[in-house]
Amino acid sequence: MGQEVRGVVAKEKGAAVTLETIVVPNPGPGEAVIALQACGVCRTDLHYREGGINDDFPFLLGHEAAGIVESVGAGVTDVAPGDFVVLNWRAVCGTCRACRRGRPWYCFSTHNAAQKMTLPDGTALSPALGIGAFADKTLVAAGQCTKVNPKARPEAAGLLGCGVMAGLGAAMFTGQVELGDSVAVFGCGGVGCAAVAGSKLVGAAVIIGVDLNAKKLDLARSFGATHTIDASTTDPVQAIRSLTGGNGADVCIEAVGDPKVMEQAFLARDLAGTLVQVGVPTPDMKIELPMIELFGRGGALKSSWYGDCLPERDFPMLTGLYLQGRLPLEKFVSETIELDGVEESFGKMQRGEVLRSVVKI
Ligand SMILES: NC(=O)c1ccc[n+]([C@@H]2O[C@H](COP(=O)([O-])OP(=O)(O)OC[C@H]3O[C@@H](n4cnc5c(N)ncnc54)[C@H](O)[C@@H]3O)[C@@H](O)[C@H]2O)c1
Ligand SMILES: [Zn+2]
Ligand SMILES: [Zn+2]
């Protein structure tokens, strides 16, 4: 039969989100119902509300979450009721071409639960990124649940489910930042600060944070930036060159989603350096690069989806580093809010006032 709980729903394009009664069915084969404890507010939730992802309204928002498994369907063996889990939007299938070639981080046959949650009148809800976690409970595929150490605070651990993982992984996995490297991170929001933290974790010697907002630059320093550049007053390409002995950075990470910043990040690299694109562009954005610069500078241009993470490998490991005090996940939690505070938190995010507002459920 299922159960009626509260959930944050975007009913139509551009309209304020509302707290609604939703119906969460019992788990079918391969599925699990999660009693949610915390869910971070990510820019992608706002993109959904604005119709920027697709038109499958109404959406059940929220996708950066941790909670307790309440019940599981037939055939579920990896998780059991009572387990503390972080939800992921990359439940790798193991059988697609990417998985078979040993590149499961490119798996796109993600095993999400069928869209079975509804409004009380039967209207189907589209869960954001196949998760839908601004709710008391949600239904997901069991593969979307990754068990982590239950000593972790849900508000912190849940952030591994999206933005923080994207930033950490952009540096550690996509950019392959190494001991002694120089790194420049453009945009020091939640994703950029995580890229700074990831660069520090793997031993980068120089970590340069670039932003337009002085508060974000302070935050970047608190996560391990050795230098910061205010791009509203200083040309970041020149400044990065002078901070790296005239060379440019080994790895430049674009964490804004802006063509001008992308060009700056391209030009601020050392010879054979790597440019990692994490910021999500809109379909109309274009960059213009002289071909001779692409040829002459060598190196690599890579985009990073979800930090090239593998949840089963990375979430438990990163939760462990957090519990050892080596990964400051708590610092990303700018504030905790209630389920009915999600709409207001979008404004705070747009005004650059928070790294993450986290709904405590
Ligand atoms: N690739 C992925 O898997 C993935 C996952 C999550 C989020 N994202 C994307 O990453 C990007 C960053 O997300 P976020 O949550 O950190 O957003 P955010 O808004 O918190 O941070 C963006 C930062 O960029 C700064 N900025 C804006 N213009 C700038 C400029 N010209 N130069 C330097 N800094 C500038 C802002 O001041 C802000 O601090 C977004 O585009 C988001 O959609 C990507
Ligand atoms: Zn696959
Ligand atoms: Zn997200």
Coordinates of C-alpha atoms and ligand atoms in Angstrom, one line a residue:
M1 CA 0.0 0.0 0.0
G2 CA 2.7 2.4 0.9
Q3 CA 2.6 5.4 3.2
E4 CA 1.9 9.1 3.1
V5 CA 4.7 11.4 4.2
R6 CA 5.9 15.0 3.5
G7 CA 7.9 16.0 0.4
V8 CA 9.2 19.1 -1.3
V9 CA 7.6 19.4 -4.8
A10 CA 8.3 21.6 -7.8
K11 CA 4.9 21.6 -9.5
E12 CA 5.5 23.9 -12.4
K13 CA 8.3 25.7 -14.2
G14 CA 9.6 28.6 -12.2
A15 CA 7.0 28.3 -9.4
A16 CA 8.0 28.3 -5.7
V17 CA 8.4 24.8 -4.4
T18 CA 5.8 23.6 -1.8
L19 CA 5.7 21.0 0.9
E20 CA 3.1 18.4 -0.1
T21 CA 1.8 15.1 1.1
I22 CA 3.4 12.4 -1.1
V23 CA 2.7 8.6 -1.3
V24 CA 5.8 6.4 -1.0
P25 CA 5.0 2.8 -2.0
N26 CA 6.4 -0.3 -0.4
P27 CA 9.7 -1.4 -2.0
G28 CA 9.4 -3.8 -5.0
P29 CA 12.1 -6.2 -6.1
G30 CA 15.6 -4.5 -6.0
E31 CA 14.2 -1.4 -4.2
A32 CA 14.5 0.1 -0.7
V33 CA 12.6 2.7 1.3
I34 CA 14.8 5.1 3.1
A35 CA 13.9 7.2 6.2
L36 CA 15.8 10.3 5.4
Q37 CA 17.8 12.2 8.0
A38 CA 19.5 15.0 6.0
C39 CA 19.6 16.4 2.5
G40 CA 21.7 19.2 1.1
V41 CA 20.3 21.9 -1.2
C42 CA 22.2 21.7 -4.5
R43 CA 22.0 24.1 -7.5
T44 CA 20.7 21.2 -9.6
D45 CA 17.5 21.2 -7.5
L46 CA 17.0 24.8 -8.6
H47 CA 17.8 23.9 -12.2
Y48 CA 14.9 21.3 -11.9
R49 CA 12.5 23.9 -10.5
E50 CA 13.4 26.3 -13.4
G51 CA 12.7 23.7 -16.0
G52 CA 16.5 23.6 -16.9
I53 CA 16.8 19.8 -16.7
N54 CA 13.6 18.6 -18.4
D55 CA 9.8 19.2 -18.4
D56 CA 8.8 16.2 -16.3
F57 CA 7.0 18.2 -13.7
P58 CA 6.0 17.7 -10.9
F59 CA 9.4 17.0 -9.4
L60 CA 10.2 15.6 -6.0
L61 CA 13.4 17.5 -5.3
G62 CA 16.5 16.7 -3.2
H63 CA 19.3 14.3 -4.0
E64 CA 22.2 14.9 -1.7
A65 CA 21.1 12.8 1.2
A66 CA 21.7 10.3 4.0
G67 CA 19.3 8.2 6.0
I68 CA 18.4 4.8 7.4
V69 CA 17.1 1.9 5.3
E70 CA 13.5 1.3 6.5
S71 CA 12.6 -1.7 4.3
V72 CA 13.9 -3.5 1.3
G73 CA 12.2 -5.4 -1.5
A74 CA 12.8 -9.0 -2.7
G75 CA 16.3 -9.9 -3.8
V76 CA 18.0 -7.0 -2.0
T77 CA 21.1 -8.3 -0.3
D78 CA 23.6 -5.4 -0.1
V79 CA 21.6 -3.3 2.4
A80 CA 19.2 -4.2 5.1
P81 CA 16.7 -2.3 7.4
G82 CA 18.6 -0.3 9.9
D83 CA 21.7 0.4 7.7
F84 CA 23.0 4.0 7.6
V85 CA 23.4 4.9 3.9
V86 CA 24.3 7.8 1.6
L87 CA 22.2 7.9 -1.5
N88 CA 23.9 8.1 -4.9
W89 CA 22.9 8.9 -8.5
R90 CA 25.4 6.5 -10.0
A91 CA 24.3 3.0 -9.2
V92 CA 26.6 1.3 -11.7
C93 CA 25.0 -1.6 -13.7
G94 CA 28.1 -3.8 -14.2
T95 CA 26.9 -4.9 -17.6
C96 CA 26.9 -1.9 -20.0
R97 CA 29.7 -1.2 -22.4
A98 CA 31.4 1.3 -20.1
C99 CA 31.2 -1.1 -17.1
R100 CA 32.5 -4.0 -19.2
R101 CA 35.4 -1.9 -20.4
G102 CA 36.4 -1.2 -16.8
R103 CA 35.2 2.5 -16.8
P104 CA 32.1 2.2 -14.6
W105 CA 32.2 5.9 -13.8
Y106 CA 30.9 6.4 -17.3
C107 CA 28.0 4.0 -16.7
F108 CA 24.8 5.7 -17.7
S109 CA 22.4 2.7 -17.5
T110 CA 21.9 3.9 -13.9
H111 CA 19.6 1.6 -12.0
N112 CA 17.2 4.1 -10.5
A113 CA 13.9 3.0 -9.0
A114 CA 10.9 3.2 -11.3
Q115 CA 9.0 6.5 -10.8
K116 CA 6.4 5.1 -8.4
M117 CA 6.0 7.9 -5.9
T118 CA 2.9 10.0 -6.4
L119 CA 0.8 12.8 -5.0
P120 CA -2.3 11.6 -3.1
D121 CA -4.4 12.0 -6.3
G122 CA -2.2 9.6 -8.1
T123 CA -0.1 12.1 -10.1
A124 CA 3.3 10.6 -10.7
L125 CA 6.3 12.4 -9.2
S126 CA 9.7 12.6 -11.0
P127 CA 12.3 12.3 -8.3
A128 CA 15.4 14.6 -8.8
L129 CA 18.3 12.5 -10.1
G130 CA 16.2 9.4 -9.4
I131 CA 16.4 10.1 -5.7
G132 CA 13.8 12.7 -4.4
A133 CA 15.1 13.2 -0.8
F134 CA 13.6 16.4 0.4
A135 CA 11.1 14.1 2.1
D136 CA 10.5 12.1 5.2
K137 CA 11.0 8.9 3.2
T138 CA 11.8 8.0 -0.4
L139 CA 11.9 5.0 -2.6
V140 CA 15.2 4.2 -4.5
A141 CA 16.9 1.3 -6.1
A142 CA 19.0 -0.6 -3.6
G143 CA 22.1 0.1 -5.7
Q144 CA 21.6 3.8 -4.9
C145 CA 22.2 3.2 -1.2
T146 CA 25.9 3.1 -0.1
K147 CA 26.5 1.9 3.5
V148 CA 28.9 4.2 5.4
N149 CA 30.0 4.3 9.0
P150 CA 27.0 5.3 11.1
K151 CA 29.1 7.4 13.4
A152 CA 29.1 10.1 10.7
R153 CA 26.7 13.0 11.2
P154 CA 24.0 12.6 8.5
E155 CA 24.1 16.4 7.5
A156 CA 27.8 16.0 6.7
A157 CA 27.9 12.5 5.2
G158 CA 24.9 13.2 2.9
L159 CA 26.9 15.9 1.1
L160 CA 29.1 13.1 -0.4
G161 CA 26.0 12.3 -2.4
C162 CA 26.5 15.1 -4.9
G163 CA 28.3 18.5 -4.9
V164 CA 31.1 17.7 -2.4
M165 CA 31.9 14.4 -4.2
A166 CA 31.8 16.3 -7.6
G167 CA 34.5 18.7 -6.3
L168 CA 36.7 16.3 -4.5
G169 CA 36.6 13.9 -7.4
A170 CA 37.2 16.6 -10.0
A171 CA 40.6 17.2 -8.3
M172 CA 41.5 13.6 -7.1
F173 CA 40.0 11.5 -9.9
T174 CA 39.4 13.5 -13.1
G175 CA 42.3 16.0 -12.6
Q176 CA 44.5 13.3 -11.0
V177 CA 46.2 16.0 -8.9
E178 CA 49.4 14.6 -7.4
L179 CA 51.7 15.3 -4.5
G180 CA 53.6 18.6 -5.2
D181 CA 51.3 19.8 -8.0
S182 CA 50.0 23.3 -8.4
V183 CA 46.2 23.6 -8.8
A184 CA 43.9 26.6 -9.5
V185 CA 40.3 26.3 -8.7
F186 CA 37.9 28.8 -10.4
G187 CA 34.8 29.3 -8.4
C188 CA 34.9 28.6 -4.6
G189 CA 31.4 27.6 -3.9
G190 CA 30.6 24.2 -2.4
V191 CA 32.0 22.3 -5.5
G192 CA 35.1 24.5 -5.8
C193 CA 35.9 24.4 -2.0
A194 CA 35.6 20.6 -2.3
A195 CA 38.1 20.7 -5.1
V196 CA 40.4 22.7 -2.9
A197 CA 39.9 20.2 -0.1
G198 CA 40.6 17.3 -2.5
S199 CA 43.8 18.9 -3.8
K200 CA 45.0 19.4 -0.2
L201 CA 44.1 15.8 0.6
V202 CA 46.4 14.4 -2.1
G203 CA 49.3 16.8 -1.3
A204 CA 49.2 19.6 -3.9
A205 CA 51.9 22.1 -3.0
V206 CA 50.2 25.2 -4.4
I207 CA 46.4 25.6 -4.3
I208 CA 45.0 28.8 -5.7
G209 CA 41.3 29.7 -5.2
V210 CA 39.7 32.2 -7.6
D211 CA 36.4 33.9 -7.0
L212 CA 34.6 37.3 -7.2
N213 CA 33.4 37.1 -3.6
A214 CA 35.8 37.8 -0.8
K215 CA 33.8 35.6 1.6
K216 CA 34.2 32.6 -0.7
L217 CA 38.0 33.3 -0.9
D218 CA 38.1 33.2 2.9
L219 CA 36.3 29.8 2.8
A220 CA 38.7 28.5 0.1
R221 CA 41.6 29.4 2.4
S222 CA 39.9 27.5 5.3
F223 CA 39.7 24.4 3.1
G224 CA 43.4 24.6 2.2
A225 CA 43.9 27.2 -0.5
T226 CA 47.5 28.5 -0.2
H227 CA 46.7 31.6 -2.3
T228 CA 43.5 33.3 -3.4
I229 CA 42.7 35.7 -6.3
D230 CA 39.8 38.1 -6.5
A231 CA 39.0 37.9 -10.2
S232 CA 36.8 41.1 -9.9
T233 CA 40.0 43.2 -9.5
T234 CA 42.8 41.0 -10.7
D235 CA 43.4 39.1 -14.0
P236 CA 43.5 35.5 -12.7
V237 CA 45.6 34.2 -15.6
Q238 CA 48.4 36.6 -15.0
A239 CA 48.1 36.1 -11.2
I240 CA 48.3 32.3 -11.5
R241 CA 51.3 32.6 -13.7
S242 CA 53.2 34.7 -11.2
L243 CA 52.2 32.4 -8.3
T244 CA 53.6 29.4 -10.2
G245 CA 57.0 30.7 -11.2
G246 CA 55.7 32.0 -14.6
N247 CA 54.5 28.5 -15.6
G248 CA 50.8 28.2 -14.9
A249 CA 49.1 25.5 -12.8
D250 CA 49.4 21.8 -13.5
V251 CA 45.6 21.4 -13.0
C252 CA 43.0 24.1 -13.5
I253 CA 39.4 23.3 -12.3
E254 CA 36.5 25.3 -13.7
A255 CA 33.7 25.1 -11.0
V256 CA 31.5 28.0 -12.1
G257 CA 29.9 27.0 -15.5
D258 CA 30.9 30.2 -17.4
P259 CA 32.5 30.4 -20.8
K260 CA 34.8 33.3 -19.8
V261 CA 36.0 31.4 -16.7
M262 CA 36.6 28.3 -18.9
E263 CA 38.8 30.3 -21.2
Q264 CA 40.8 31.7 -18.2
A265 CA 41.2 28.2 -16.8
F266 CA 42.4 27.0 -20.2
L267 CA 45.0 29.8 -20.4
A268 CA 46.2 29.5 -16.8
R269 CA 47.6 26.0 -17.3
D270 CA 51.2 25.1 -17.4
L271 CA 52.4 23.4 -20.6
A272 CA 50.8 19.9 -20.7
G273 CA 48.5 20.9 -17.9
T274 CA 45.0 19.6 -17.3
L275 CA 41.8 21.6 -17.5
V276 CA 38.9 20.0 -15.6
Q277 CA 35.4 21.3 -16.4
V278 CA 33.0 20.7 -13.4
G279 CA 30.7 23.7 -13.7
V280 CA 27.6 22.9 -15.7
P281 CA 27.1 25.0 -18.8
T282 CA 23.7 26.0 -20.3
P283 CA 23.2 24.7 -23.9
D284 CA 23.8 28.1 -25.4
M285 CA 27.3 28.7 -24.0
K286 CA 30.3 28.6 -26.3
I287 CA 34.0 29.0 -25.8
E288 CA 36.5 30.3 -28.4
L289 CA 40.0 28.9 -28.3
P290 CA 42.8 29.5 -30.9
M291 CA 43.7 26.1 -32.3
I292 CA 47.3 26.9 -32.1
E293 CA 47.0 27.4 -28.3
L294 CA 45.3 24.0 -28.0
F295 CA 48.1 22.4 -30.1
G296 CA 51.0 24.3 -28.6
R297 CA 50.1 23.9 -25.0
G298 CA 49.3 20.2 -25.1
G299 CA 47.8 18.6 -22.0
A300 CA 44.2 17.6 -21.5
L301 CA 40.7 19.0 -21.4
K302 CA 38.4 16.9 -19.4
S303 CA 34.9 17.2 -18.1
S304 CA 34.0 15.7 -14.7
W305 CA 30.6 14.2 -13.9
Y306 CA 30.1 13.5 -10.3
G307 CA 33.9 13.6 -9.8
D308 CA 34.3 10.3 -11.7
C309 CA 33.3 8.7 -8.4
L310 CA 32.4 5.1 -7.7
P311 CA 30.0 5.4 -4.7
E312 CA 30.8 1.9 -3.3
R313 CA 34.5 2.6 -3.4
D314 CA 34.5 6.3 -2.4
F315 CA 31.7 7.1 0.0
P316 CA 32.9 4.7 2.8
M317 CA 36.5 5.8 2.3
L318 CA 35.7 9.5 2.4
T319 CA 33.4 9.0 5.4
G320 CA 36.4 7.4 7.1
L321 CA 38.7 10.3 6.3
Y322 CA 36.0 12.7 7.7
L323 CA 35.8 10.7 10.9
Q324 CA 39.6 10.8 11.2
G325 CA 39.4 14.6 11.0
R326 CA 41.2 14.7 7.6
L327 CA 38.2 15.8 5.5
P328 CA 36.3 18.7 6.9
L329 CA 32.8 17.8 5.7
E330 CA 31.2 19.7 8.5
K331 CA 32.5 23.0 7.2
F332 CA 30.4 22.7 4.1
V333 CA 27.2 22.8 6.2
S334 CA 26.5 26.6 6.4
E335 CA 23.1 26.1 8.1
T336 CA 20.5 23.4 8.8
I337 CA 16.9 24.1 7.8
E338 CA 13.5 22.4 7.9
L339 CA 11.8 20.9 4.9
D340 CA 9.7 24.0 4.5
G341 CA 12.8 26.2 4.2
V342 CA 14.0 24.8 0.8
E343 CA 12.5 27.7 -1.3
E344 CA 14.1 30.3 0.9
S345 CA 17.4 28.5 0.7
F346 CA 17.4 28.8 -3.1
G347 CA 17.6 32.6 -2.6
K348 CA 20.6 32.2 -0.2
M349 CA 22.3 30.0 -2.7
Q350 CA 21.8 32.5 -5.5
R351 CA 23.0 35.4 -3.4
G352 CA 26.2 33.4 -2.6
E353 CA 25.5 33.4 1.2
V354 CA 26.0 29.7 1.8
L355 CA 28.1 26.7 0.7
R356 CA 25.3 24.3 1.6
S357 CA 22.0 24.7 3.3
V358 CA 21.1 21.2 4.7
V359 CA 17.6 20.1 5.4
K360 CA 17.5 18.2 8.7
I361 CA 14.7 15.7 8.6
Ligands
LIG1 N1 29.9 18.1 -12.8 C1 29.2 17.7 -11.8 O1 29.0 16.5 -11.5 C2 28.5 18.7 -10.9 C3 27.9 18.3 -9.7 C4 27.3 19.3 -8.9 C5 27.4 20.7 -9.3 N2 28.0 21.0 -10.4 C6 28.1 22.4 -11.0 O2 29.3 23.0 -10.4 C7 29.1 24.4 -10.4 C8 29.4 25.0 -9.0 O3 28.4 24.6 -8.1 P1 28.4 25.2 -6.6 O4 27.3 24.4 -5.9 O5 29.7 25.3 -6.1 O6 27.8 26.7 -7.0 P2 28.0 28.0 -6.2 O7 27.1 29.0 -6.8 O8 28.0 27.8 -4.8 O9 29.5 28.5 -6.6 C9 29.9 29.1 -7.7 C10 31.0 30.1 -7.3 O10 31.5 30.7 -8.5 C11 31.8 32.1 -8.2 N3 31.9 32.8 -9.5 C12 30.9 33.3 -10.3 N4 31.4 33.9 -11.3 C13 32.8 33.8 -11.3 C14 33.9 34.3 -12.1 N5 33.7 35.0 -13.2 N6 35.1 34.0 -11.7 C15 35.4 33.3 -10.5 N7 34.4 32.9 -9.7 C16 33.1 33.1 -10.1 C17 30.7 32.5 -7.3 O11 31.0 33.7 -6.6 C18 30.5 31.3 -6.5 O12 31.3 31.4 -5.3 C19 27.6 24.7 -10.9 O13 27.7 24.9 -12.3 C20 27.0 23.3 -10.6 O14 25.9 23.1 -11.4 C21 28.6 20.1 -11.3
ZN2 ZN 27.0 0.2 -16.5
ZN3 ZN 23.5 18.0 -6.9

